[in-house]
């Protein structure tokens, strides 16, 4: 009898465990309610001309229940994405185009009411650098060519498709090809369709930059991209964290994610972030063999406000700038000349960065791996209990009439 009670208790515990595991799998597979924002897109807001001089300004307004994210993407000077988070759903962008195009002082762009601004940051794609890796060491300090200053590029007008904008540019010394950037803003959580398939939320935007068909200046050329994070000094993006994962289902062979975040007294909660997987791709339709690792330098405080792009000069009175370089390719990796293509993707967003948890496929496999032994143990216990009860019945004394 005691064995039967223990078996029933064990069986009940096993059933509860299996029910919990498979309920988790079902909830992950079916998804759930996700936070949504209402998006509106405006090109060159407040401009009397559809084609203002110097380049375009795209404004994507992402309205939540009681806050608003303003994404402003500008091609006047070096390509720049400005993110402004306000604590009201009625905040608006105001542009004084005379001051904006003048670039001599701030105030050309304002977010009103100004008191509603929680924080802001701007990401600037400032320079593209190329070096001749003669010894195949992937050392970018070895033989650098004169840099491509992106503020001197001739940029196309924005090619819009909903909350997605494509911008391409070239320069006089940029032979044949082009450098392109594509901005995507999202109304809900999701994942990119092409590698590295970054997870995004309604609080983030995605930027993909690619180099296509440019004639390199050496047969063993590799490239670096210089980025600048600009703010008002409240939340400077001054450090890069590297987080590890054990699940690479969506980005094969990549088990890390890099996050450029402010130093908030050791807190894990950050108001704004820039996030990427340390991988680039050598083809527009990549396969696993087209992946190439990338590295970053540590952010450093920079000066030189006179070279700031138009969007930064228009919004910030006293900007603070941190810069870093992202280099593509390691020693032994193919050089740019092998495909003449290179693409890299990153996120710019508000609040905590999206985190890749175990995918439904991995959770299901774990559930099956853990659940199968539990089921076998449960069935074994039931069989042992049933056999003991049968044996006890067969050996019992018959009553004497």
mmCIF file of N, CA, C and O in Angstrom, residues 24 31 40 145 190 197 244 277-279 283 386:
data_model
loop_
_atom_site.group_PDB
_atom_site.id
_atom_site.type_symbol
_atom_site.label_atom_id
_atom_site.label_comp_id
_atom_site.label_asym_id
_atom_site.label_seq_id
_atom_site.Cartn_x
_atom_site.Cartn_y
_atom_site.Cartn_z
ATOM 1 N N UNK A 24 4.248 26.077 -21.028
ATOM 2 C CA UNK A 24 5.220 27.106 -21.402
ATOM 3 C C UNK A 24 5.500 27.070 -22.890
ATOM 4 O O UNK A 24 5.541 28.107 -23.564
ATOM 5 N N UNK A 31 2.579 32.863 -28.908
ATOM 6 C CA UNK A 31 2.825 34.290 -28.738
ATOM 7 C C UNK A 31 1.929 34.867 -27.676
ATOM 8 O O UNK A 31 1.652 34.272 -26.661
ATOM 9 N N UNK A 40 3.093 57.227 -37.843
ATOM 10 C CA UNK A 40 2.777 58.168 -38.911
ATOM 11 C C UNK A 40 4.091 58.662 -39.507
ATOM 12 O O UNK A 40 5.069 58.865 -38.791
ATOM 13 N N UNK A 145 44.010 54.023 -45.842
ATOM 14 C CA UNK A 145 43.852 54.986 -46.921
ATOM 15 C C UNK A 145 43.163 56.236 -46.374
ATOM 16 O O UNK A 145 42.572 56.206 -45.290
ATOM 17 N N UNK A 190 8.734 42.006 -33.324
ATOM 18 C CA UNK A 190 8.896 41.113 -34.468
ATOM 19 C C UNK A 190 10.364 40.798 -34.673
ATOM 20 O O UNK A 190 11.210 41.078 -33.813
ATOM 21 N N UNK A 197 18.557 38.681 -38.627
ATOM 22 C CA UNK A 197 17.229 38.457 -38.062
ATOM 23 C C UNK A 197 17.133 38.983 -36.623
ATOM 24 O O UNK A 197 16.725 38.269 -35.692
ATOM 25 N N UNK A 244 26.351 37.199 -23.894
ATOM 26 C CA UNK A 244 26.459 35.896 -24.542
ATOM 27 C C UNK A 244 25.137 35.143 -24.467
ATOM 28 O O UNK A 244 24.335 35.355 -23.570
ATOM 29 N N UNK A 277 24.424 42.437 -33.554
ATOM 30 C CA UNK A 277 25.152 41.176 -33.494
ATOM 31 C C UNK A 277 26.507 41.401 -34.177
ATOM 32 O O UNK A 277 26.555 42.071 -35.213
ATOM 33 N N UNK A 278 27.593 40.859 -33.616
ATOM 34 C CA UNK A 278 28.921 41.105 -34.198
ATOM 35 C C UNK A 278 29.170 40.280 -35.456
ATOM 36 O O UNK A 278 30.076 39.450 -35.517
ATOM 37 N N UNK A 279 28.355 40.528 -36.476
ATOM 38 C CA UNK A 279 28.478 39.786 -37.723
ATOM 39 C C UNK A 279 28.025 40.673 -38.878
ATOM 40 O O UNK A 279 27.102 41.483 -38.730
ATOM 41 N N UNK A 283 27.237 38.996 -48.934
ATOM 42 C CA UNK A 283 26.307 38.940 -50.076
ATOM 43 C C UNK A 283 24.958 39.501 -49.663
ATOM 44 O O UNK A 283 24.581 39.453 -48.486
ATOM 45 N N UNK A 386 1.042 -1.882 -10.341
ATOM 46 C CA UNK A 386 0.015 -2.826 -10.793
ATOM 47 C C UNK A 386 0.446 -4.262 -10.580
ATOM 48 O O UNK A 386 -0.353 -5.131 -10.164
#
